[in-house]
């Protein structure tokens, strides 16, 4: 991932890594975003609770924010634990000072008040400052039930949030605080599908997004699955109210898990990440809800209390280093290194060395070029198979062009053979050696068994290996006191062909092809291992081909 | 990734996200590790430099460490900026207090003293405390040139580190401080391959690991590449000295980049991550060097000064939600949702509805079962192709078993047809409808074109769709006031077959097969799109099959 979209969190630190800026940074990373983080307060906490809080001086919060916003192009922000009114004022002042309100990046305000374990994370007297000063700058606020009730009471409304109807009423009042949207989280409220349906019937404009639930025409997925539409599962409903009264319900099955530490931090960070990518608010919330719920489902308990959700459930390691200008062929290099021994035995074979010296026995070379003629028939057919397996005219064209090139090469091959006294008739009458059959048939078999990429992997070792041999011999011939002799070497023509510009141009196209394959369709470990196995097999079959020539088999 | 291996950083905070605990947490995440982070000091900084520092009270550093080590099973640790002697003492005390030295997880100490921009990050008087108290607990210390010189001067040695020989001398003295190993980073020293060779000749036991450089037999990769072995590139050499005098040189080409903010933090965190996974020290350093250097190469400049390296270069998003006990068929659900309209048109087709009601015109059903007979010939052949493309006896076995099952089904099919007055001769004489040819030939073509997984994707819509139709009709028949009639329905036998246990068992095996494919070989976006396209095409061909029956084509 490129990781250049900057998302900023302004929140507390959780050293145990499950909540606070730690959860935020993990969430940003697993959305491919670049995380920046201003710390409002240090906590000493773990999965069992908050042990201590050390707030940061408000001026230093301001200094941190300024250092980030002065330098980086922040695309979205979130706030978490803000601790007290002075810190909230410092945040508001620096945001207002640095960005004129119209240019302020989207801000998701998670009005963290009390930890799950019951520890006060926001001084009571700070609530009012948050409502009057911070909410008007916020694209979205994301209170849960108890935060919602606290905020409402400060807004002069005494409402217990207990069901979907009171949730709907609460979002309306909260929206009147001046924020642009409210996401009221219903994790502490039990709802059933009939409640959702009832709300839907009374408010037809309201949109319902079901996630993690099976939809229609999925009877086959029901049987062994826990969320059965017959069983009337407990649901978690989060309600999003945007201005102009657009209401969206996000409906999930309740996941039975103790790994919920940091859920609120994670959800708001995921929303901010999606907003940074340019998603609409509804789509941002939808993706973030899905990420967060899967994080809970995929968590492995850590620690003695409420473990954190799994922030990394949606990422995996890529196996091939990225192509860069200073490293243009990382995949080919990986292939060569993965089978270094057999690659070396192939490209520095005795046959090649004797050929370079000009001492190679003529009968061995003759045996080689005869068998090479027979091999090239397989090789041309394999490109026919590649054309047959193609999905686009472009790839049909390039496979066909390669066949034409091979046929042209065959013409040269025949003329070259004549200089060794071998006629076309001799070539056609030559019995095929087992080494030739093994290599040729292996390529065709690989092509019949796998997809086009696997076939290309089987074709490439021959192209690249002869290019390597050509360049290696050529390079040696340029060194003083070399063993490679070009003048008077009966095989000079052969060496010059494979080190020549025309063949090397084909090598570069081959390199480009396999590197592009690896970029366009980055392999899983299983597939990469398959590709490596094909590569290694072919280097061994190439060595076998030269063994055959040396032993006149 | 599971992210359950806990790695702890004890360091300063960089709000701009490129260094400090932020860089550490990003590095842990991109190694699939769970990051915990104790903060020693807040900084206000960005890519242009450090603007301010707010150290944390030493007791609160201790409280943070205790809250982490009390609760989490920490597998490796690193320290970064420790600011002053009191904080170092607090770190040492809590580590000693909580873990008896033998049980202390591996500790990588990055002796951060001065920022790249020249800001003091460790009080001068703290150096001695670090050497005497922290180094003896450290598995590895990772100074750079200037940190190394500072440390040496405190150890009473006046040495300028300027080349490989002085680096080697420095590592020996540093090791005598009581740490278990020293990695002296040579980023500020210019070296050439001849210097490496010279050291190698004088110290034959010394190991050299070249990374990011082309090895032997890679002439073909040289031409268009910047690091040419002919050009004598500038090298960066880091030297690892372990106890018992084992020395390893890590040699890299120097990367010309301004994106080096946080390189030291990142390297030590990557080493800690690898140690947490159980790597040997040499392998940990090797992997971490490679990760860090690629991070510099893959960086896109951020900010106005020295941008951070790219911490996310080695991860990518996975596209299919993880299988969990509450969500056992995420891939199949994704397929169904990706082609929801055509899937619905297929499984709720008028043919199916009329069949459920028992009102389906007999001639239409007869046309259907005749064509189904012809289709099953393609279907059995496609499993023959799957057997031919298999790599293991296991998959040859299961494809063959499926063919035997189809042949058995054909027996039943013939008997069932007889009840409609259709003989085997009638079946064999039936001209094949274009819809039958289209579907059957599409499956075979897909199998010839792609790999086994793609063929399985082409085979699965038929298996799952008929199971869905069977269950849907069966479910409707159990509802009061239903339109599905079983008693007296001429097609009752058909409905019961596809909703029956035997067929549904095959459906479950099919679900298991494609879910396992997606887990064993997680697809790239390109491959996933290919699979979805095959799935959608098949649902449309299935619908076309029933259109054909309704229209008697």
PDB file of N, CA and C in Angstrom, chain A residues 15-18 22 26 30 34-35 37 45-47 67 70-71 213 216-217 219-220 224 227 297 302 304 314 316-318 326 329 333 343-344 348 389-390 448-449 468 475 521 524 527, chain B residues 15-18 22 26 30 34-35 37 45-47 67 70-72 213 216-217 219-220 224 227 304 314 316-318 324 326 329 333 343-344 348 389-390 448-449 468 475 521 524 527:
ATOM      1  N   UNK A  15      -1.232   2.314  26.615  1.00  0.00           N
ATOM      2  CA  UNK A  15       0.020   1.567  26.417  1.00  0.00           C
ATOM      3  C   UNK A  15      -0.217   0.102  26.060  1.00  0.00           C
ATOM      4  N   UNK A  16      -1.339  -0.470  26.491  1.00  0.00           N
ATOM      5  CA  UNK A  16      -1.591  -1.879  26.193  1.00  0.00           C
ATOM      6  C   UNK A  16      -2.052  -2.075  24.749  1.00  0.00           C
ATOM      7  N   UNK A  17      -2.232  -0.978  24.027  1.00  0.00           N
ATOM      8  CA  UNK A  17      -2.335  -1.068  22.566  1.00  0.00           C
ATOM      9  C   UNK A  17      -3.711  -1.345  21.993  1.00  0.00           C
ATOM     10  N   UNK A  18      -4.721  -1.506  22.858  1.00  0.00           N
ATOM     11  CA  UNK A  18      -6.029  -1.895  22.339  1.00  0.00           C
ATOM     12  C   UNK A  18      -6.958  -0.740  22.040  1.00  0.00           C
ATOM     13  N   UNK A  22      -3.248   4.187  19.903  1.00  0.00           N
ATOM     14  CA  UNK A  22      -2.665   2.929  19.423  1.00  0.00           C
ATOM     15  C   UNK A  22      -3.666   2.197  18.523  1.00  0.00           C
ATOM     16  N   UNK A  26      -3.355   1.653  14.379  1.00  0.00           N
ATOM     17  CA  UNK A  26      -3.494   0.322  13.775  1.00  0.00           C
ATOM     18  C   UNK A  26      -4.611   0.322  12.734  1.00  0.00           C
ATOM     19  N   UNK A  30      -4.316  -0.376   8.722  1.00  0.00           N
ATOM     20  CA  UNK A  30      -5.000  -1.466   8.024  1.00  0.00           C
ATOM     21  C   UNK A  30      -6.026  -0.937   7.033  1.00  0.00           C
ATOM     22  N   UNK A  34      -1.935   6.849   6.150  1.00  0.00           N
ATOM     23  CA  UNK A  34      -0.789   7.286   6.933  1.00  0.00           C
ATOM     24  C   UNK A  34      -1.305   7.898   8.236  1.00  0.00           C
ATOM     25  N   UNK A  35      -0.919   7.347   9.362  1.00  0.00           N
ATOM     26  CA  UNK A  35      -1.432   7.821  10.644  1.00  0.00           C
ATOM     27  C   UNK A  35      -0.546   8.860  11.300  1.00  0.00           C
ATOM     28  N   UNK A  37      -0.666  11.287  15.049  1.00  0.00           N
ATOM     29  CA  UNK A  37      -1.416  11.201  16.301  1.00  0.00           C
ATOM     30  C   UNK A  37      -0.937  12.212  17.330  1.00  0.00           C
ATOM     31  N   UNK A  45      -3.014   1.726  31.468  1.00  0.00           N
ATOM     32  CA  UNK A  45      -4.182   0.843  31.474  1.00  0.00           C
ATOM     33  C   UNK A  45      -3.831  -0.451  30.792  1.00  0.00           C
ATOM     34  N   UNK A  46      -4.695  -1.430  30.968  1.00  0.00           N
ATOM     35  CA  UNK A  46      -4.570  -2.671  30.213  1.00  0.00           C
ATOM     36  C   UNK A  46      -5.970  -3.242  30.030  1.00  0.00           C
ATOM     37  N   UNK A  47      -6.055  -4.515  29.697  1.00  0.00           N
ATOM     38  CA  UNK A  47      -7.381  -5.061  29.358  1.00  0.00           C
ATOM     39  C   UNK A  47      -8.289  -5.153  30.587  1.00  0.00           C
ATOM     40  N   UNK A  67       2.270  21.309  14.866  1.00  0.00           N
ATOM     41  CA  UNK A  67       3.394  20.699  14.151  1.00  0.00           C
ATOM     42  C   UNK A  67       2.883  19.747  13.066  1.00  0.00           C
ATOM     43  N   UNK A  70       0.772  22.110  10.295  1.00  0.00           N
ATOM     44  CA  UNK A  70       1.702  22.997   9.582  1.00  0.00           C
ATOM     45  C   UNK A  70       2.397  22.284   8.428  1.00  0.00           C
ATOM     46  N   UNK A  71       2.579  20.977   8.590  1.00  0.00           N
ATOM     47  CA  UNK A  71       3.491  20.264   7.687  1.00  0.00           C
ATOM     48  C   UNK A  71       2.785  19.267   6.769  1.00  0.00           C
ATOM     49  N   UNK A 213     -25.312 -10.263   8.105  1.00  0.00           N
ATOM     50  CA  UNK A 213     -26.534 -11.075   8.145  1.00  0.00           C
ATOM     51  C   UNK A 213     -26.721 -11.675   6.763  1.00  0.00           C
ATOM     52  N   UNK A 216     -31.477 -12.482   1.194  1.00  0.00           N
ATOM     53  CA  UNK A 216     -32.402 -13.440   0.581  1.00  0.00           C
ATOM     54  C   UNK A 216     -31.650 -14.338  -0.385  1.00  0.00           C
ATOM     55  N   UNK A 217     -32.267 -15.465  -0.726  1.00  0.00           N
ATOM     56  CA  UNK A 217     -31.670 -16.450  -1.634  1.00  0.00           C
ATOM     57  C   UNK A 217     -30.337 -16.981  -1.096  1.00  0.00           C
ATOM     58  N   UNK A 219     -30.501 -19.612   1.385  1.00  0.00           N
ATOM     59  CA  UNK A 219     -30.930 -20.722   2.244  1.00  0.00           C
ATOM     60  C   UNK A 219     -29.800 -21.729   2.449  1.00  0.00           C
ATOM     61  N   UNK A 220     -29.008 -21.955   1.410  1.00  0.00           N
ATOM     62  CA  UNK A 220     -27.939 -22.968   1.528  1.00  0.00           C
ATOM     63  C   UNK A 220     -26.878 -22.574   2.549  1.00  0.00           C
ATOM     64  N   UNK A 224     -25.605 -24.642   8.597  1.00  0.00           N
ATOM     65  CA  UNK A 224     -24.570 -24.829   9.608  1.00  0.00           C
ATOM     66  C   UNK A 224     -24.097 -23.478  10.144  1.00  0.00           C
ATOM     67  N   UNK A 227     -26.077 -17.540  12.482  1.00  0.00           N
ATOM     68  CA  UNK A 227     -27.125 -16.527  12.367  1.00  0.00           C
ATOM     69  C   UNK A 227     -28.198 -17.007  11.408  1.00  0.00           C
ATOM     70  N   UNK A 297     -15.061 -10.311  15.632  1.00  0.00           N
ATOM     71  CA  UNK A 297     -15.229 -11.737  15.330  1.00  0.00           C
ATOM     72  C   UNK A 297     -13.891 -12.462  15.179  1.00  0.00           C
ATOM     73  N   UNK A 302      -6.436 -11.582  24.214  1.00  0.00           N
ATOM     74  CA  UNK A 302      -5.120 -11.154  24.698  1.00  0.00           C
ATOM     75  C   UNK A 302      -5.363 -10.528  26.068  1.00  0.00           C
ATOM     76  N   UNK A 304      -5.822 -10.353  30.444  1.00  0.00           N
ATOM     77  CA  UNK A 304      -6.673 -11.020  31.436  1.00  0.00           C
ATOM     78  C   UNK A 304      -8.098 -10.485  31.452  1.00  0.00           C
ATOM     79  N   UNK A 314      -7.804  -7.670   8.262  1.00  0.00           N
ATOM     80  CA  UNK A 314      -8.038  -7.448   6.821  1.00  0.00           C
ATOM     81  C   UNK A 314      -6.768  -7.183   6.022  1.00  0.00           C
ATOM     82  N   UNK A 316      -2.772  -8.611   4.786  1.00  0.00           N
ATOM     83  CA  UNK A 316      -1.811  -9.711   4.779  1.00  0.00           C
ATOM     84  C   UNK A 316      -0.510  -9.239   4.151  1.00  0.00           C
ATOM     85  N   UNK A 317       0.520 -10.021   4.383  1.00  0.00           N
ATOM     86  CA  UNK A 317       1.832  -9.630   3.894  1.00  0.00           C
ATOM     87  C   UNK A 317       1.916  -9.880   2.399  1.00  0.00           C
ATOM     88  N   UNK A 318       2.506  -8.942   1.683  1.00  0.00           N
ATOM     89  CA  UNK A 318       2.760  -9.229   0.279  1.00  0.00           C
ATOM     90  C   UNK A 318       4.123  -9.902   0.189  1.00  0.00           C
ATOM     91  N   UNK A 326      14.907   1.680  -8.779  1.00  0.00           N
ATOM     92  CA  UNK A 326      16.212   1.096  -8.476  1.00  0.00           C
ATOM     93  C   UNK A 326      16.140  -0.424  -8.339  1.00  0.00           C
ATOM     94  N   UNK A 329      13.301  -5.478 -11.238  1.00  0.00           N
ATOM     95  CA  UNK A 329      12.956  -6.886 -11.471  1.00  0.00           C
ATOM     96  C   UNK A 329      12.955  -7.705 -10.181  1.00  0.00           C
ATOM     97  N   UNK A 333      14.400 -11.615  -9.748  1.00  0.00           N
ATOM     98  CA  UNK A 333      15.522 -11.831  -8.823  1.00  0.00           C
ATOM     99  C   UNK A 333      15.147 -12.877  -7.775  1.00  0.00           C
ATOM    100  N   UNK A 343      19.981 -22.925 -11.160  1.00  0.00           N
ATOM    101  CA  UNK A 343      20.170 -21.847 -12.156  1.00  0.00           C
ATOM    102  C   UNK A 343      21.647 -21.725 -12.535  1.00  0.00           C
ATOM    103  N   UNK A 344      22.525 -21.779 -11.550  1.00  0.00           N
ATOM    104  CA  UNK A 344      23.973 -21.692 -11.811  1.00  0.00           C
ATOM    105  C   UNK A 344      24.445 -22.907 -12.615  1.00  0.00           C
ATOM    106  N   UNK A 348      25.984 -21.889 -16.167  1.00  0.00           N
ATOM    107  CA  UNK A 348      27.439 -22.047 -16.213  1.00  0.00           C
ATOM    108  C   UNK A 348      27.833 -23.490 -16.498  1.00  0.00           C
ATOM    109  N   UNK A 389      -5.434 -20.062 -24.711  1.00  0.00           N
ATOM    110  CA  UNK A 389      -5.887 -19.777 -23.350  1.00  0.00           C
ATOM    111  C   UNK A 389      -6.059 -18.278 -23.100  1.00  0.00           C
ATOM    112  N   UNK A 390      -5.818 -17.463 -24.093  1.00  0.00           N
ATOM    113  CA  UNK A 390      -5.843 -16.010 -23.906  1.00  0.00           C
ATOM    114  C   UNK A 390      -7.260 -15.482 -23.703  1.00  0.00           C
ATOM    115  N   UNK A 448      -1.443 -27.076 -19.879  1.00  0.00           N
ATOM    116  CA  UNK A 448      -2.773 -27.696 -19.874  1.00  0.00           C
ATOM    117  C   UNK A 448      -3.342 -27.741 -18.470  1.00  0.00           C
ATOM    118  N   UNK A 449      -2.454 -27.839 -17.482  1.00  0.00           N
ATOM    119  CA  UNK A 449      -2.922 -28.005 -16.108  1.00  0.00           C
ATOM    120  C   UNK A 449      -3.294 -26.670 -15.455  1.00  0.00           C
ATOM    121  N   UNK A 468      21.059 -15.080 -20.419  1.00  0.00           N
ATOM    122  CA  UNK A 468      22.069 -15.018 -19.369  1.00  0.00           C
ATOM    123  C   UNK A 468      23.381 -15.640 -19.858  1.00  0.00           C
ATOM    124  N   UNK A 475      30.516 -11.079 -21.700  1.00  0.00           N
ATOM    125  CA  UNK A 475      31.211 -10.303 -20.675  1.00  0.00           C
ATOM    126  C   UNK A 475      32.609 -10.879 -20.427  1.00  0.00           C
ATOM    127  N   UNK A 521      -1.381  -9.351 -10.583  1.00  0.00           N
ATOM    128  CA  UNK A 521      -2.073 -10.447  -9.900  1.00  0.00           C
ATOM    129  C   UNK A 521      -1.159 -10.981  -8.804  1.00  0.00           C
ATOM    130  N   UNK A 524      -0.730 -15.359  -3.898  1.00  0.00           N
ATOM    131  CA  UNK A 524      -0.745 -15.882  -2.536  1.00  0.00           C
ATOM    132  C   UNK A 524       0.510 -16.722  -2.358  1.00  0.00           C
ATOM    133  N   UNK A 527       0.370 -19.879  -4.518  1.00  0.00           N
ATOM    134  CA  UNK A 527       0.611 -19.648  -5.934  1.00  0.00           C
ATOM    135  C   UNK A 527       2.064 -19.297  -6.212  1.00  0.00           C
TER     136      UNK A 527
ATOM    137  N   UNK B  15       4.156  13.071  16.871  1.00  0.00           N
ATOM    138  CA  UNK B  15       2.783  13.263  16.388  1.00  0.00           C
ATOM    139  C   UNK B  15       2.678  13.204  14.872  1.00  0.00           C
ATOM    140  N   UNK B  16       3.754  13.565  14.168  1.00  0.00           N
ATOM    141  CA  UNK B  16       3.685  13.539  12.703  1.00  0.00           C
ATOM    142  C   UNK B  16       3.793  12.119  12.154  1.00  0.00           C
ATOM    143  N   UNK B  17       3.996  11.147  13.048  1.00  0.00           N
ATOM    144  CA  UNK B  17       3.781   9.746  12.674  1.00  0.00           C
ATOM    145  C   UNK B  17       4.934   9.028  12.006  1.00  0.00           C
ATOM    146  N   UNK B  18       6.066   9.710  11.795  1.00  0.00           N
ATOM    147  CA  UNK B  18       7.147   9.075  11.048  1.00  0.00           C
ATOM    148  C   UNK B  18       8.180   8.380  11.898  1.00  0.00           C
ATOM    149  N   UNK B  22       4.991   5.877  17.055  1.00  0.00           N
ATOM    150  CA  UNK B  22       4.118   5.790  15.874  1.00  0.00           C
ATOM    151  C   UNK B  22       4.783   4.926  14.792  1.00  0.00           C
ATOM    152  N   UNK B  26       3.477   1.107  13.595  1.00  0.00           N
ATOM    153  CA  UNK B  26       3.253   0.797  12.175  1.00  0.00           C
ATOM    154  C   UNK B  26       4.117  -0.389  11.751  1.00  0.00           C
ATOM    155  N   UNK B  30       2.860  -4.032  10.397  1.00  0.00           N
ATOM    156  CA  UNK B  30       3.180  -4.587   9.084  1.00  0.00           C
ATOM    157  C   UNK B  30       4.042  -5.835   9.198  1.00  0.00           C
ATOM    158  N   UNK B  34       1.275  -7.667  17.392  1.00  0.00           N
ATOM    159  CA  UNK B  34       0.413  -6.811  18.203  1.00  0.00           C
ATOM    160  C   UNK B  34       1.293  -5.794  18.924  1.00  0.00           C
ATOM    161  N   UNK B  35       1.060  -4.517  18.673  1.00  0.00           N
ATOM    162  CA  UNK B  35       1.908  -3.484  19.240  1.00  0.00           C
ATOM    163  C   UNK B  35       1.380  -2.919  20.547  1.00  0.00           C
ATOM    164  N   UNK B  37       2.709   0.117  23.538  1.00  0.00           N
ATOM    165  CA  UNK B  37       3.685   1.220  23.513  1.00  0.00           C
ATOM    166  C   UNK B  37       3.613   2.058  24.775  1.00  0.00           C
ATOM    167  N   UNK B  45       6.796  17.555  16.792  1.00  0.00           N
ATOM    168  CA  UNK B  45       7.769  17.552  15.704  1.00  0.00           C
ATOM    169  C   UNK B  45       7.059  17.239  14.408  1.00  0.00           C
ATOM    170  N   UNK B  46       7.773  17.472  13.335  1.00  0.00           N
ATOM    171  CA  UNK B  46       7.280  17.044  12.030  1.00  0.00           C
ATOM    172  C   UNK B  46       8.493  16.746  11.143  1.00  0.00           C
ATOM    173  N   UNK B  47       8.277  16.681   9.852  1.00  0.00           N
ATOM    174  CA  UNK B  47       9.377  16.252   8.985  1.00  0.00           C
ATOM    175  C   UNK B  47      10.498  17.282   8.926  1.00  0.00           C
ATOM    176  N   UNK B  67       1.594  -1.748  33.761  1.00  0.00           N
ATOM    177  CA  UNK B  67       0.251  -2.116  33.281  1.00  0.00           C
ATOM    178  C   UNK B  67       0.350  -3.021  32.061  1.00  0.00           C
ATOM    179  N   UNK B  70       2.187  -6.557  33.370  1.00  0.00           N
ATOM    180  CA  UNK B  70       1.298  -7.283  34.286  1.00  0.00           C
ATOM    181  C   UNK B  70       0.266  -8.116  33.547  1.00  0.00           C
ATOM    182  N   UNK B  71      -0.093  -7.649  32.367  1.00  0.00           N
ATOM    183  CA  UNK B  71      -1.289  -8.206  31.717  1.00  0.00           C
ATOM    184  C   UNK B  71      -0.976  -8.978  30.438  1.00  0.00           C
ATOM    185  N   UNK B  72      -0.025  -8.497  29.663  1.00  0.00           N
ATOM    186  CA  UNK B  72       0.189  -9.084  28.333  1.00  0.00           C
ATOM    187  C   UNK B  72       1.438  -9.962  28.312  1.00  0.00           C
ATOM    188  N   UNK B 213      21.220  -6.069  -3.666  1.00  0.00           N
ATOM    189  CA  UNK B 213      22.253  -6.052  -4.703  1.00  0.00           C
ATOM    190  C   UNK B 213      22.042  -7.280  -5.573  1.00  0.00           C
ATOM    191  N   UNK B 216      25.336 -13.218  -8.337  1.00  0.00           N
ATOM    192  CA  UNK B 216      25.940 -13.749  -9.566  1.00  0.00           C
ATOM    193  C   UNK B 216      24.850 -14.366 -10.439  1.00  0.00           C
ATOM    194  N   UNK B 217      25.182 -14.557 -11.710  1.00  0.00           N
ATOM    195  CA  UNK B 217      24.250 -15.120 -12.692  1.00  0.00           C
ATOM    196  C   UNK B 217      22.992 -14.278 -12.841  1.00  0.00           C
ATOM    197  N   UNK B 219      23.177 -11.353 -14.967  1.00  0.00           N
ATOM    198  CA  UNK B 219      23.565 -10.359 -15.974  1.00  0.00           C
ATOM    199  C   UNK B 219      22.351  -9.759 -16.668  1.00  0.00           C
ATOM    200  N   UNK B 220      21.346 -10.584 -16.889  1.00  0.00           N
ATOM    201  CA  UNK B 220      20.168 -10.073 -17.620  1.00  0.00           C
ATOM    202  C   UNK B 220      19.424  -8.995 -16.840  1.00  0.00           C
ATOM    203  N   UNK B 224      19.114  -2.530 -17.513  1.00  0.00           N
ATOM    204  CA  UNK B 224      18.281  -1.352 -17.290  1.00  0.00           C
ATOM    205  C   UNK B 224      18.186  -1.038 -15.798  1.00  0.00           C
ATOM    206  N   UNK B 227      21.643  -0.370 -10.112  1.00  0.00           N
ATOM    207  CA  UNK B 227      22.794  -0.883  -9.382  1.00  0.00           C
ATOM    208  C   UNK B 227      23.539  -1.881 -10.243  1.00  0.00           C
ATOM    209  N   UNK B 304       7.210  18.726   4.429  1.00  0.00           N
ATOM    210  CA  UNK B 304       8.119  19.678   3.779  1.00  0.00           C
ATOM    211  C   UNK B 304       9.588  19.334   4.002  1.00  0.00           C
ATOM    212  N   UNK B 314       4.863  -3.495   2.583  1.00  0.00           N
ATOM    213  CA  UNK B 314       4.822  -4.961   2.484  1.00  0.00           C
ATOM    214  C   UNK B 314       3.477  -5.568   2.861  1.00  0.00           C
ATOM    215  N   UNK B 316      -0.884  -5.756   2.126  1.00  0.00           N
ATOM    216  CA  UNK B 316      -1.991  -5.361   1.271  1.00  0.00           C
ATOM    217  C   UNK B 316      -3.299  -5.831   1.877  1.00  0.00           C
ATOM    218  N   UNK B 317      -4.382  -5.261   1.375  1.00  0.00           N
ATOM    219  CA  UNK B 317      -5.686  -5.586   1.939  1.00  0.00           C
ATOM    220  C   UNK B 317      -6.112  -6.959   1.443  1.00  0.00           C
ATOM    221  N   UNK B 318      -6.691  -7.740   2.340  1.00  0.00           N
ATOM    222  CA  UNK B 318      -7.277  -8.987   1.866  1.00  0.00           C
ATOM    223  C   UNK B 318      -8.720  -8.695   1.489  1.00  0.00           C
ATOM    224  N   UNK B 324     -15.089 -17.379  10.065  1.00  0.00           N
ATOM    225  CA  UNK B 324     -15.165 -17.556  11.506  1.00  0.00           C
ATOM    226  C   UNK B 324     -16.327 -18.491  11.786  1.00  0.00           C
ATOM    227  N   UNK B 326     -18.992 -17.899  13.315  1.00  0.00           N
ATOM    228  CA  UNK B 326     -20.289 -17.265  13.081  1.00  0.00           C
ATOM    229  C   UNK B 326     -20.456 -16.827  11.625  1.00  0.00           C
ATOM    230  N   UNK B 329     -19.212 -19.004   5.642  1.00  0.00           N
ATOM    231  CA  UNK B 329     -19.172 -18.992   4.179  1.00  0.00           C
ATOM    232  C   UNK B 329     -19.038 -17.580   3.617  1.00  0.00           C
ATOM    233  N   UNK B 333     -20.993 -16.066   0.232  1.00  0.00           N
ATOM    234  CA  UNK B 333     -21.910 -14.948   0.419  1.00  0.00           C
ATOM    235  C   UNK B 333     -21.506 -13.773  -0.482  1.00  0.00           C
ATOM    236  N   UNK B 343     -28.578 -14.072  -9.748  1.00  0.00           N
ATOM    237  CA  UNK B 343     -28.778 -15.231  -8.851  1.00  0.00           C
ATOM    238  C   UNK B 343     -30.265 -15.362  -8.502  1.00  0.00           C
ATOM    239  N   UNK B 344     -30.903 -14.242  -8.199  1.00  0.00           N
ATOM    240  CA  UNK B 344     -32.334 -14.265  -7.854  1.00  0.00           C
ATOM    241  C   UNK B 344     -33.166 -14.686  -9.066  1.00  0.00           C
ATOM    242  N   UNK B 348     -35.223 -18.075  -8.394  1.00  0.00           N
ATOM    243  CA  UNK B 348     -36.669 -17.827  -8.246  1.00  0.00           C
ATOM    244  C   UNK B 348     -37.342 -17.725  -9.611  1.00  0.00           C
ATOM    245  N   UNK B 389      -6.491 -32.134 -14.629  1.00  0.00           N
ATOM    246  CA  UNK B 389      -5.712 -30.962 -14.219  1.00  0.00           C
ATOM    247  C   UNK B 389      -5.239 -31.063 -12.769  1.00  0.00           C
ATOM    248  N   UNK B 390      -5.557 -32.156 -12.103  1.00  0.00           N
ATOM    249  CA  UNK B 390      -5.242 -32.280 -10.676  1.00  0.00           C
ATOM    250  C   UNK B 390      -3.748 -32.435 -10.423  1.00  0.00           C
ATOM    251  N   UNK B 448     -10.521 -25.324 -19.724  1.00  0.00           N
ATOM    252  CA  UNK B 448      -9.344 -25.415 -20.593  1.00  0.00           C
ATOM    253  C   UNK B 448      -8.512 -24.148 -20.509  1.00  0.00           C
ATOM    254  N   UNK B 449      -9.186 -23.024 -20.247  1.00  0.00           N
ATOM    255  CA  UNK B 449      -8.483 -21.748 -20.255  1.00  0.00           C
ATOM    256  C   UNK B 449      -7.754 -21.469 -18.940  1.00  0.00           C
ATOM    257  N   UNK B 468     -30.222 -24.443  -3.592  1.00  0.00           N
ATOM    258  CA  UNK B 468     -30.973 -23.271  -3.132  1.00  0.00           C
ATOM    259  C   UNK B 468     -32.443 -23.378  -3.557  1.00  0.00           C
ATOM    260  N   UNK B 475     -38.915 -24.856   1.980  1.00  0.00           N
ATOM    261  CA  UNK B 475     -39.247 -23.910   3.044  1.00  0.00           C
ATOM    262  C   UNK B 475     -40.623 -23.306   2.812  1.00  0.00           C
ATOM    263  N   UNK B 521      -5.602 -20.100  -1.017  1.00  0.00           N
ATOM    264  CA  UNK B 521      -4.975 -19.336  -2.098  1.00  0.00           C
ATOM    265  C   UNK B 521      -5.718 -18.011  -2.233  1.00  0.00           C
ATOM    266  N   UNK B 524      -5.836 -12.288  -5.521  1.00  0.00           N
ATOM    267  CA  UNK B 524      -5.619 -10.865  -5.783  1.00  0.00           C
ATOM    268  C   UNK B 524      -6.941 -10.299  -6.294  1.00  0.00           C
ATOM    269  N   UNK B 527      -7.796 -11.731  -9.718  1.00  0.00           N
ATOM    270  CA  UNK B 527      -8.283 -13.107  -9.693  1.00  0.00           C
ATOM    271  C   UNK B 527      -9.688 -13.184  -9.112  1.00  0.00           C
TER     272      UNK B 527
END
